[in-house]
């Protein structure tokens, strides 16, 4: 059943791509849809400011002709997460679902800060000890007069 559903969706999307033209003029403020040029510019901005993101060329068979060959889609890697996958799979009693706002449901997570605080405290204590030891070891500077930076 899922295979048939995927095949129908794939056929539908190919038909839409064939019938609907590529957007040439920006309609972002009206409809939220951007042009391929705006997508590339936004992606370049994202890649420049966030090193975890990068452009990917992708499969040549699935490449879109209106995008540069080396900028078909964006990928992110090595993004830290506070929760493990197993924790996300299990239902979380510590979440409150708000459905009274009229804009759709949203979830307010409640993180177990007790365990997290203990880990941070341990790291902080270890970090301070390491920093103190490193500062003591790094006292090999000559005690001469400091350089006047304004004179440079």
XYZ file of N, CA and C in Angstrom:
456
model
N 0.822 -1.199 0.000
C 0.000 0.000 0.000
C 0.863 1.259 0.000
N 1.954 1.230 0.824
C 2.837 2.395 0.887
C 3.564 2.597 -0.445
N 3.916 1.507 -1.118
C 4.585 1.606 -2.406
C 3.698 2.262 -3.457
N 2.416 1.911 -3.452
C 1.474 2.517 -4.388
C 1.299 4.001 -4.078
N 1.211 4.320 -2.807
C 1.054 5.718 -2.389
C 2.267 6.550 -2.814
N 3.474 6.006 -2.630
C 4.688 6.713 -3.039
C 4.756 6.887 -4.549
N 4.331 5.873 -5.288
C 4.341 5.953 -6.751
C 3.365 7.033 -7.248
N 2.175 7.076 -6.645
C 1.196 8.106 -7.014
C 1.708 9.507 -6.682
N 2.309 9.661 -5.513
C 2.846 10.963 -5.120
C 3.969 11.388 -6.057
N 4.839 10.460 -6.407
C 5.939 10.757 -7.320
C 5.417 11.192 -8.687
N 4.430 10.477 -9.197
C 3.829 10.835 -10.486
C 3.172 12.207 -10.418
N 2.468 12.484 -9.337
C 1.820 13.786 -9.152
C 2.856 14.905 -9.146
N 3.945 14.735 -8.380
C 4.960 15.778 -8.282
C 5.661 16.004 -9.622
N 5.905 14.958 -10.389
C 6.506 15.117 -11.714
C 5.574 15.893 -12.638
N 4.277 15.611 -12.541
C 3.296 16.324 -13.356
C 3.240 17.792 -12.981
N 3.237 18.087 -11.703
C 3.217 19.481 -11.232
C 4.462 20.206 -11.711
N 5.640 19.569 -11.612
C 6.875 20.192 -12.086
C 6.813 20.494 -13.582
N 6.151 19.644 -14.340
C 6.056 19.833 -15.775
C 5.070 20.956 -16.124
N 3.969 21.040 -15.386
C 2.901 21.993 -15.700
C 3.175 23.378 -15.120
N 3.614 23.445 -13.883
C 3.807 24.734 -13.206
C 5.179 25.290 -13.578
N 5.222 26.528 -14.074
C 6.516 27.096 -14.470
C 7.340 27.501 -13.239
N 8.642 27.634 -13.466
C 9.549 28.092 -12.411
C 9.288 29.574 -12.177
N 9.217 29.955 -10.920
C 8.930 31.337 -10.549
C 10.076 32.249 -10.977
N 9.750 33.319 -11.689
C 10.759 34.272 -12.156
C 10.774 35.539 -11.303
N 9.614 35.985 -10.848
C 9.506 37.190 -10.027
C 9.220 36.791 -8.589
N 9.815 37.513 -7.660
C 9.663 37.186 -6.246
C 8.214 37.381 -5.790
N 7.677 36.379 -5.157
C 6.335 36.428 -4.574
C 6.406 36.099 -3.085
N 7.586 36.311 -2.485
C 7.794 35.898 -1.106
C 6.852 36.614 -0.139
N 6.685 37.913 -0.298
C 5.819 38.657 0.630
C 4.353 38.283 0.474
N 3.936 37.932 -0.743
C 2.535 37.594 -0.970
C 2.220 36.146 -0.610
N 3.063 35.222 -1.074
C 2.732 33.794 -0.933
C 3.763 32.991 -0.134
N 4.945 33.581 0.121
C 5.982 32.852 0.840
C 6.819 31.957 -0.051
N 6.644 32.052 -1.361
C 7.390 31.235 -2.320
C 8.539 32.073 -2.864
N 9.734 31.447 -2.951
C 10.900 32.180 -3.435
C 11.342 31.662 -4.795
N 12.100 32.487 -5.496
C 12.641 32.112 -6.801
C 13.897 31.249 -6.593
N 14.331 30.539 -7.625
C 15.574 29.782 -7.500
C 16.772 30.669 -7.144
N 16.824 31.873 -7.683
C 17.919 32.792 -7.368
C 17.892 33.185 -5.892
N 16.687 33.420 -5.340
C 16.562 33.747 -3.919
C 16.952 32.545 -3.052
N 16.616 31.341 -3.505
C 16.989 30.133 -2.774
C 18.508 29.993 -2.703
N 19.183 30.215 -3.822
C 20.642 30.104 -3.853
C 21.270 31.189 -2.986
N 20.749 32.414 -3.063
C 21.289 33.509 -2.250
C 21.090 33.234 -0.757
N 19.914 32.753 -0.394
C 19.645 32.428 1.013
C 20.530 31.271 1.463
N 20.717 30.280 0.612
C 21.583 29.151 0.944
C 23.031 29.571 1.107
N 23.508 30.456 0.228
C 24.873 30.972 0.351
C 25.050 31.714 1.672
N 24.051 32.492 2.043
C 24.087 33.224 3.316
C 24.140 32.248 4.487
N 23.317 31.218 4.433
C 23.281 30.211 5.496
C 24.615 29.471 5.606
N 25.170 29.056 4.489
C 26.444 28.340 4.477
C 27.568 29.232 4.998
N 27.512 30.516 4.655
C 28.556 31.453 5.099
C 28.521 31.650 6.616
N 27.329 31.761 7.192
C 27.201 32.077 8.614
C 27.087 30.856 9.524
N 26.726 29.718 8.997
C 26.547 28.508 9.811
C 27.376 27.385 9.198
N 28.538 27.089 9.775
C 29.441 26.115 9.152
C 28.916 24.682 9.129
N 27.852 24.382 9.871
C 27.315 23.019 9.820
C 26.533 22.769 8.530
N 26.170 23.818 7.806
C 25.424 23.688 6.545
C 26.389 23.680 5.372
N 26.037 22.926 4.332
C 26.840 22.915 3.107
C 25.938 22.578 1.915
N 26.362 23.049 0.748
C 25.655 22.746 -0.496
C 26.019 21.342 -0.952
N 25.075 20.667 -1.576
C 25.304 19.329 -2.113
C 24.865 19.299 -3.576
N 25.601 18.529 -4.385
C 25.276 18.415 -5.802
C 24.150 17.411 -6.031
N 24.137 16.345 -5.285
C 23.074 15.361 -5.417
C 23.231 14.470 -6.631
N 22.206 13.677 -6.869
C 22.164 12.749 -7.985
C 21.889 13.508 -9.278
N 22.680 13.254 -10.311
C 22.507 13.977 -11.575
C 21.154 13.688 -12.224
N 20.591 12.506 -11.971
C 19.287 12.164 -12.548
C 18.162 12.988 -11.935
N 18.342 13.429 -10.712
C 17.299 14.186 -10.011
C 17.595 15.684 -9.964
N 18.640 16.127 -10.638
C 19.036 17.532 -10.604
C 17.976 18.415 -11.262
N 17.746 19.558 -10.651
C 16.821 20.552 -11.203
C 17.592 21.463 -12.143
N 17.107 21.663 -13.367
C 17.867 22.457 -14.334
C 17.949 23.945 -13.981
N 17.045 24.440 -13.142
C 17.036 25.861 -12.801
C 17.936 26.199 -11.620
N 18.625 25.192 -11.037
C 19.582 25.419 -9.950
C 20.982 25.057 -10.434
N 22.019 25.722 -9.897
C 23.390 25.351 -10.272
C 23.661 23.881 -9.947
N 24.484 23.243 -10.743
C 24.742 21.807 -10.581
C 25.326 21.473 -9.213
N 26.147 22.381 -8.653
C 26.767 22.107 -7.365
C 25.949 22.642 -6.183
N 24.770 23.193 -6.444
C 23.920 23.755 -5.379
C 22.482 23.265 -5.550
N 22.299 21.958 -5.507
C 20.971 21.384 -5.679
C 20.169 21.363 -4.383
N 20.846 21.117 -3.266
C 20.145 21.139 -1.978
C 21.145 21.417 -0.861
N 20.613 21.766 0.315
C 21.431 22.071 1.488
C 21.399 20.906 2.460
N 22.529 20.667 3.124
C 22.625 19.585 4.093
C 23.321 20.119 5.344
N 22.880 19.668 6.493
C 23.539 20.042 7.740
C 24.052 18.792 8.442
N 25.192 18.922 9.099
C 25.813 17.794 9.800
C 26.345 18.277 11.144
N 26.487 17.315 12.053
C 27.085 17.553 13.369
C 26.352 18.632 14.170
N 25.038 18.571 14.170
C 24.243 19.495 14.959
C 23.947 18.829 16.300
N 24.350 19.460 17.414
C 24.141 18.819 18.720
C 22.663 18.793 19.102
N 22.291 17.772 19.848
C 20.919 17.617 20.323
C 20.974 17.250 21.798
N 20.123 17.878 22.614
C 20.111 17.606 24.046
C 19.500 16.258 24.383
N 18.674 15.732 23.503
C 18.005 14.458 23.758
C 18.463 13.414 22.758
N 18.548 12.188 23.188
C 18.900 11.074 22.321
C 17.667 10.601 21.566
N 17.871 9.900 20.465
C 16.764 9.420 19.634
C 15.791 8.565 20.427
N 16.301 7.690 21.280
C 15.428 6.830 22.083
C 14.510 7.664 22.961
N 15.023 8.771 23.507
C 14.187 9.637 24.339
C 13.092 10.292 23.512
N 13.364 10.578 22.246
C 12.374 11.227 21.397
C 11.295 10.249 20.955
N 11.633 8.967 20.862
C 10.663 7.965 20.436
C 9.634 7.683 21.510
N 10.030 7.776 22.762
C 9.127 7.482 23.859
C 8.217 8.675 24.129
N 6.971 8.432 24.531
C 6.107 9.561 24.868
C 6.655 10.281 26.087
N 6.652 11.599 26.034
C 7.227 12.400 27.109
C 6.112 13.000 27.953
N 6.073 12.577 29.216
C 5.053 13.118 30.116
C 5.367 14.561 30.478
N 6.561 15.006 30.177
C 6.969 16.352 30.542
C 6.667 17.387 29.477
N 5.729 17.107 28.581
C 5.377 18.064 27.545
C 3.936 18.503 27.711
N 3.687 19.773 27.482
C 2.342 20.317 27.546
C 1.927 20.693 26.133
N 0.782 20.193 25.687
C 0.278 20.523 24.357
C -0.727 21.652 24.494
N -0.474 22.746 23.770
C -1.356 23.909 23.799
C -2.190 23.908 22.522
N -3.495 23.828 22.673
C -4.355 23.853 21.494
C -5.412 24.945 21.588
N -5.205 25.901 22.474
C -6.208 26.930 22.682
C -5.816 28.270 22.074
N -4.804 28.286 21.219
C -4.334 29.541 20.660
C -4.990 29.875 19.323
N -5.663 28.934 18.712
C -6.340 29.197 17.449
C -5.431 29.105 16.240
N -4.133 28.970 16.421
C -3.189 28.904 15.304
C -2.646 27.495 15.112
N -3.271 26.518 15.710
C -2.769 25.153 15.634
C -2.070 24.793 16.927
N -1.836 23.512 17.098
C -1.211 23.028 18.328
C 0.285 23.305 18.324
N 0.825 23.514 19.504
C 2.268 23.562 19.661
C 2.619 22.930 20.992
N 3.857 22.452 21.108
C 4.280 21.686 22.273
C 5.290 22.510 23.066
N 5.084 22.554 24.377
C 6.026 23.207 25.278
C 6.785 22.119 26.028
N 8.065 21.892 25.687
C 8.798 20.818 26.356
C 9.267 21.240 27.743
N 9.299 20.277 28.641
C 9.835 20.492 29.978
C 11.041 19.581 30.114
N 12.207 20.171 30.130
C 13.447 19.402 30.174
C 13.790 19.105 31.624
N 14.291 17.910 31.872
C 14.738 17.531 33.202
C 16.032 18.277 33.488
N 15.920 19.457 34.077
C 17.088 20.292 34.302
C 17.953 19.797 35.454
N 17.410 18.972 36.340
C 18.186 18.477 37.474
C 19.405 17.700 37.017
N 19.197 16.711 36.156
C 20.310 15.895 35.659
C 21.253 16.738 34.808
N 20.710 17.635 33.998
C 21.527 18.482 33.153
C 22.376 19.432 33.997
N 21.810 19.983 35.060
C 22.543 20.895 35.931
C 23.702 20.183 36.606
N 23.489 18.935 37.045
C 24.568 18.171 37.666
C 25.712 17.954 36.683
N 25.387 17.632 35.429
C 26.425 17.413 34.425
C 27.190 18.707 34.151
N 26.472 19.819 34.050
C 27.122 21.106 33.801
C 28.011 21.466 34.989
N 27.520 21.232 36.209
C 28.312 21.529 37.399
C 29.602 20.712 37.387
N 29.510 19.417 37.028
C 30.703 18.575 36.952
C 31.684 19.110 35.910
N 31.150 19.493 34.753
C 32.005 20.027 33.707
C 32.649 21.332 34.152
N 31.883 22.173 34.830
C 32.401 23.459 35.272
C 33.532 23.265 36.271
N 33.355 22.362 37.216
C 34.401 22.118 38.192
C 35.644 21.565 37.521
N 35.461 20.621 36.613
C 36.604 20.065 35.891
C 37.276 21.132 35.043
N 36.483 21.984 34.415
C 37.026 23.022 33.551
C 37.829 24.029 34.352
N 37.330 24.410 35.558
C 38.056 25.366 36.390
C 39.387 24.790 36.841
N 39.389 23.519 37.222
C 40.633 22.881 37.652
C 41.625 22.828 36.496
N 41.148 22.494 35.318
C 42.023 22.429 34.144
C 42.547 23.813 33.790
N 41.682 24.824 33.882
C 42.083 26.191 33.547
C 43.123 26.701 34.535
N 42.951 26.398 35.833
C 43.913 26.825 36.845
C 45.260 26.157 36.609
N 45.245 24.858 36.299
C 46.487 24.128 36.037
C 47.157 24.673 34.778
N 46.363 24.949 33.741
C 46.924 25.470 32.490
C 47.520 26.852 32.714
N 46.869 27.678 33.527
C 47.391 29.018 33.805
C 48.695 28.923 34.574
N 48.811 27.974 35.497
C 50.046 27.798 36.261
C 51.164 27.314 35.351
N 50.843 26.433 34.411
C 51.841 25.921 33.487
C 52.259 26.955 32.449
N 51.415 27.924 32.183
C 51.640 28.909 31.132
C 52.350 30.150 31.665
N 52.998 30.065 32.808
C 53.627 31.230 33.423
C 55.088 31.330 32.999
N 55.381 30.983 31.749
C 56.747 31.047 31.283
C 57.012 32.325 30.490
N 56.096 33.305 30.566
C 56.286 34.573 29.876
C 57.418 35.341 30.525
N 58.129 36.139 29.729
C 59.109 37.019 30.350
C 58.359 38.177 30.986
N 58.839 38.634 32.083
C 58.147 39.689 32.835
C 58.624 41.066 32.407
N 58.915 41.245 31.140
C 59.363 42.534 30.634
C 58.196 43.503 30.505
N 58.492 44.671 30.009
C 57.497 45.730 29.874
C 56.518 45.387 28.758
N 55.240 45.708 28.958
C 54.201 45.427 27.965
C 54.359 46.347 26.765
N 53.992 45.861 25.601
C 54.086 46.634 24.377
C 52.931 47.606 24.309
N 53.189 48.845 23.904
C 52.156 49.863 23.770
C 51.512 49.705 22.399
N 50.257 49.244 22.372
C 49.578 48.963 21.110
C 49.212 50.252 20.378
N 48.918 51.314 21.123
C 48.519 52.574 20.482
C 49.659 53.188 19.669
N 50.880 52.874 20.022
C 52.020 53.414 19.310
C 52.288 52.717 17.993
N 51.609 51.627 17.709
C 51.858 50.873 16.475
C 51.140 51.452 15.307
